[in-house]
Amino acid sequence: MTEPRIGILAVQGGVREHERTLDQLGVAHRQVRRLEHLKGIDGLILPGGESTTMSRLLELGGLLEPLREVIAGNLPVYGTCAGMILLANQVLDTRPDAHQLNGLDITVRRNAFGRQVDSFEAELDVTGIEEPVPAVFIRAPWVERVGPDVQQLATVPDGPAAGAVVAVQQGNVLATSFHPEVTGDTRIHRYFLSLVARNTPRL
Ligand code: GLN
């Protein structure tokens, strides 16, 4: 058995929180800032941050096409918040020049929860995870359309945004509107690592 190695996209945003979570789980990781950093990874995390800035930096760094290719090639990918926005194939309320990685057949609305509930916490029932998961939302997107091949994993249970879809999966691509990496609860990351293990015969 060898260890999986997880890449964390590190052009902008909350990289350290994901590094800490993977450290907690004893999983090797590497920052992905240039093309060569994609080589040899078994899975990739796209962190939270500012999706339009990330999009621009990916374009400048020549990473857009390579990322689209590894995702189309079935590499397990997990996007949190801005990471979810990048993975979606359609985004509302973004800049017209923002780029998409097209890993998920979903329509996402940026900053969807509005000013009053800019940042909030909720306990979510997540498909495949037994007890409710504490979820932190920070200027988060929600999912407005879910394509036929996309599984909806969690919705907001109550309050003004009740019913909003906030976790989805399509094949090896997982995304959450919220940030499990800031809560100390590692179950979503462990679920992602189970996709990585299933996808990587040597593990
Ligand atoms: N609002 C940010 C964006 O549109 C996402 C916020 C986050 O990642 N916490 O990119």
Short mmCIF file of C-alpha atoms and ligand atoms in Angstrom, two decimals:
data_model
loop_
_atom_site.label_atom_id
_atom_site.label_comp_id
_atom_site.label_asym_id
_atom_site.label_seq_id
_atom_site.Cartn_x
_atom_site.Cartn_y
_atom_site.Cartn_z
CA MET A 1 0.00 0.00 0.00
CA THR A 2 1.27 3.44 -0.90
CA GLU A 3 -0.09 6.70 0.36
CA PRO A 4 -2.31 8.90 -1.76
CA ARG A 5 -0.93 12.30 -2.60
CA ILE A 6 -3.42 15.12 -2.79
CA GLY A 7 -2.77 18.33 -4.70
CA ILE A 8 -4.23 21.56 -3.33
CA LEU A 9 -4.66 24.36 -5.84
CA ALA A 10 -2.64 27.20 -4.34
CA VAL A 11 -2.99 30.22 -6.61
CA GLN A 12 -5.19 32.06 -4.07
CA GLY A 13 -7.50 31.39 -1.14
CA GLY A 14 -7.77 29.13 1.89
CA VAL A 15 -5.04 26.62 1.14
CA ARG A 16 -3.70 26.27 4.67
CA GLU A 17 -6.99 25.04 6.14
CA HIS A 18 -7.08 22.12 3.70
CA GLU A 19 -3.40 21.36 4.38
CA ARG A 20 -4.17 21.25 8.08
CA THR A 21 -7.13 18.93 7.56
CA LEU A 22 -5.06 16.53 5.44
CA ASP A 23 -2.26 16.68 8.05
CA GLN A 24 -4.83 15.72 10.66
CA LEU A 25 -5.71 12.70 8.51
CA GLY A 26 -2.05 11.81 7.86
CA VAL A 27 -2.42 12.27 4.11
CA ALA A 28 0.45 13.62 1.97
CA HIS A 29 -0.27 16.78 0.02
CA ARG A 30 1.38 19.24 -2.32
CA GLN A 31 0.55 22.77 -3.43
CA VAL A 32 -0.39 23.06 -7.08
CA ARG A 33 0.76 26.39 -8.49
CA ARG A 34 2.23 25.33 -11.83
CA LEU A 35 1.63 22.68 -14.43
CA GLU A 36 4.36 20.35 -13.17
CA HIS A 37 2.71 20.17 -9.74
CA LEU A 38 -0.21 18.25 -11.26
CA LYS A 39 2.04 15.32 -12.10
CA GLY A 40 1.63 12.28 -9.87
CA ILE A 41 -1.25 13.51 -7.72
CA ASP A 42 -4.12 11.11 -6.93
CA GLY A 43 -6.69 13.79 -6.15
CA LEU A 44 -7.04 17.56 -6.16
CA ILE A 45 -8.67 20.07 -3.82
CA LEU A 46 -9.83 23.48 -5.03
CA PRO A 47 -10.07 25.71 -1.94
CA GLY A 48 -12.32 28.63 -1.07
CA GLY A 49 -11.28 32.16 -1.91
CA GLU A 50 -12.31 34.48 -4.70
CA SER A 51 -13.35 32.54 -7.76
CA THR A 52 -12.90 35.36 -10.28
CA THR A 53 -9.36 36.03 -9.01
CA MET A 54 -8.56 32.33 -9.15
CA SER A 55 -9.97 32.13 -12.66
CA ARG A 56 -7.71 34.99 -13.76
CA LEU A 57 -4.63 33.50 -12.12
CA LEU A 58 -5.34 30.10 -13.68
CA GLU A 59 -5.54 31.75 -17.08
CA LEU A 60 -2.31 33.70 -16.56
CA GLY A 61 -0.52 30.61 -15.27
CA GLY A 62 -1.63 28.43 -18.18
CA LEU A 63 -3.45 26.09 -15.81
CA LEU A 64 -6.99 26.28 -17.17
CA GLU A 65 -6.69 23.68 -19.93
CA PRO A 66 -4.49 21.28 -17.92
CA LEU A 67 -6.99 21.37 -15.07
CA ARG A 68 -9.90 20.78 -17.45
CA GLU A 69 -7.98 17.83 -18.86
CA VAL A 70 -7.22 16.12 -15.54
CA ILE A 71 -10.83 16.61 -14.45
CA ALA A 72 -12.18 15.22 -17.74
CA GLY A 73 -9.68 12.37 -17.26
CA ASN A 74 -11.50 11.39 -14.05
CA LEU A 75 -9.08 12.65 -11.39
CA PRO A 76 -11.02 12.92 -8.10
CA VAL A 77 -11.53 16.60 -7.32
CA TYR A 78 -13.11 18.33 -4.33
CA GLY A 79 -14.07 22.01 -4.52
CA THR A 80 -15.12 24.11 -1.53
CA CYS A 81 -17.03 27.35 -2.09
CA ALA A 82 -14.99 29.24 -4.74
CA GLY A 83 -13.76 25.76 -5.75
CA MET A 84 -17.36 24.74 -6.38
CA ILE A 85 -17.86 27.86 -8.50
CA LEU A 86 -14.80 27.00 -10.63
CA LEU A 87 -16.01 23.43 -11.13
CA ALA A 88 -19.51 24.39 -12.28
CA ASN A 89 -20.22 24.60 -15.99
CA GLN A 90 -22.50 27.61 -15.51
CA VAL A 91 -22.23 30.48 -13.00
CA LEU A 92 -24.67 33.29 -12.30
CA ASP A 93 -23.63 36.68 -10.88
CA THR A 94 -20.02 36.36 -11.93
CA ARG A 95 -17.80 38.38 -14.24
CA PRO A 96 -18.36 37.81 -17.95
CA ASP A 97 -14.69 36.92 -18.39
CA ALA A 98 -14.60 34.29 -15.60
CA HIS A 99 -13.56 30.81 -16.72
CA GLN A 100 -15.10 27.47 -15.78
CA LEU A 101 -13.45 24.06 -15.36
CA ASN A 102 -16.64 22.23 -16.36
CA GLY A 103 -16.31 19.39 -13.87
CA LEU A 104 -19.94 19.59 -12.75
CA ASP A 105 -23.10 19.91 -14.81
CA ILE A 106 -24.64 22.48 -12.46
CA THR A 107 -25.64 26.13 -12.39
CA VAL A 108 -24.25 27.95 -9.37
CA ARG A 109 -25.14 31.41 -8.10
CA ARG A 110 -22.26 33.30 -6.49
CA ASN A 111 -22.80 35.06 -3.14
CA ALA A 112 -26.28 33.58 -3.25
CA PHE A 113 -27.27 33.85 0.39
CA GLY A 114 -27.36 37.64 0.28
CA ARG A 115 -26.10 40.26 2.69
CA GLN A 116 -28.16 39.38 5.71
CA VAL A 117 -26.85 35.84 5.83
CA ASP A 118 -23.45 36.52 4.30
CA SER A 119 -21.78 34.09 6.65
CA PHE A 120 -23.58 31.54 8.78
CA GLU A 121 -23.39 28.07 10.22
CA ALA A 122 -25.79 25.15 9.92
CA GLU A 123 -25.95 21.48 10.76
CA LEU A 124 -26.48 19.56 7.53
CA ASP A 125 -27.65 16.06 6.75
CA VAL A 126 -25.23 14.86 4.09
CA THR A 127 -25.97 11.76 2.02
CA GLY A 128 -23.56 8.98 2.94
CA ILE A 129 -22.52 10.53 6.28
CA GLU A 130 -24.30 9.33 9.41
CA GLU A 131 -24.55 12.23 11.84
CA PRO A 132 -25.21 15.87 10.82
CA VAL A 133 -22.18 17.77 9.58
CA PRO A 134 -21.38 21.27 10.93
CA ALA A 135 -21.17 23.60 7.94
CA VAL A 136 -19.66 27.08 7.76
CA PHE A 137 -20.80 29.27 4.86
CA ILE A 138 -18.77 32.36 3.90
CA ARG A 139 -20.20 34.44 1.06
CA ALA A 140 -21.17 31.09 -0.33
CA PRO A 141 -22.70 30.03 -3.63
CA TRP A 142 -25.68 27.73 -3.94
CA VAL A 143 -26.64 25.35 -6.71
CA GLU A 144 -29.68 26.41 -8.76
CA ARG A 145 -29.69 23.67 -11.38
CA VAL A 146 -28.51 20.09 -11.02
CA GLY A 147 -27.89 18.15 -14.25
CA PRO A 148 -29.21 14.60 -14.69
CA ASP A 149 -25.88 12.96 -13.81
CA VAL A 150 -25.34 15.02 -10.68
CA GLN A 151 -26.21 13.74 -7.24
CA GLN A 152 -27.46 16.24 -4.70
CA LEU A 153 -25.85 15.46 -1.33
CA ALA A 154 -27.11 18.18 1.01
CA THR A 155 -29.56 21.07 1.28
CA VAL A 156 -29.95 23.84 3.86
CA PRO A 157 -32.51 22.52 6.38
CA ASP A 158 -34.22 25.72 7.54
CA GLY A 159 -34.11 29.52 7.67
CA PRO A 160 -34.46 31.92 4.73
CA ALA A 161 -32.41 29.68 2.42
CA ALA A 162 -34.17 26.42 3.32
CA GLY A 163 -33.91 23.87 0.51
CA ALA A 164 -30.89 25.43 -1.19
CA VAL A 165 -28.58 22.74 -2.63
CA VAL A 166 -25.12 23.07 -1.08
CA ALA A 167 -23.31 19.77 -1.76
CA VAL A 168 -23.16 17.80 -5.01
CA GLN A 169 -21.24 15.00 -6.67
CA GLN A 170 -20.86 13.94 -10.27
CA GLY A 171 -18.67 10.87 -10.68
CA ASN A 172 -15.33 11.70 -9.07
CA VAL A 173 -16.08 15.40 -8.66
CA LEU A 174 -17.36 16.54 -5.27
CA ALA A 175 -18.25 20.10 -4.26
CA THR A 176 -19.62 21.89 -1.22
CA SER A 177 -20.76 25.50 -0.84
CA PHE A 178 -19.44 25.36 2.71
CA HIS A 179 -16.03 24.92 4.37
CA PRO A 180 -15.54 21.69 6.34
CA GLU A 181 -11.82 22.51 6.47
CA VAL A 182 -12.45 25.22 9.08
CA THR A 183 -14.53 23.12 11.50
CA GLY A 184 -12.12 20.36 12.52
CA ASP A 185 -14.69 17.82 11.30
CA THR A 186 -12.86 15.63 8.79
CA ARG A 187 -15.74 13.49 7.51
CA ILE A 188 -16.24 15.26 4.16
CA HIS A 189 -12.49 15.06 3.47
CA ARG A 190 -12.53 11.38 4.42
CA TYR A 191 -15.43 10.85 2.03
CA PHE A 192 -13.38 12.57 -0.70
CA LEU A 193 -10.39 10.34 0.14
CA SER A 194 -12.63 7.29 -0.30
CA LEU A 195 -13.28 8.45 -3.89
CA VAL A 196 -9.51 8.83 -4.33
CA ALA A 197 -8.86 5.33 -2.97
CA ARG A 198 -11.53 3.82 -5.20
CA ASN A 199 -10.02 5.55 -8.23
CA THR A 200 -6.38 4.65 -7.55
CA PRO A 201 -5.67 0.92 -7.93
CA ARG A 202 -2.25 1.06 -6.22
CA LEU A 203 -3.72 2.41 -2.95
N1 GLN B 1 -17.75 34.62 -2.83
C1 GLN B 1 -16.58 33.95 -3.27
C2 GLN B 1 -16.51 33.83 -4.80
O1 GLN B 1 -17.42 34.19 -5.45
C3 GLN B 1 -16.49 32.55 -2.68
C4 GLN B 1 -16.35 32.65 -1.19
C5 GLN B 1 -15.55 31.53 -0.57
O2 GLN B 1 -14.86 30.78 -1.25
N2 GLN B 1 -15.59 31.47 0.73
O3 GLN B 1 -15.55 33.40 -5.33
#
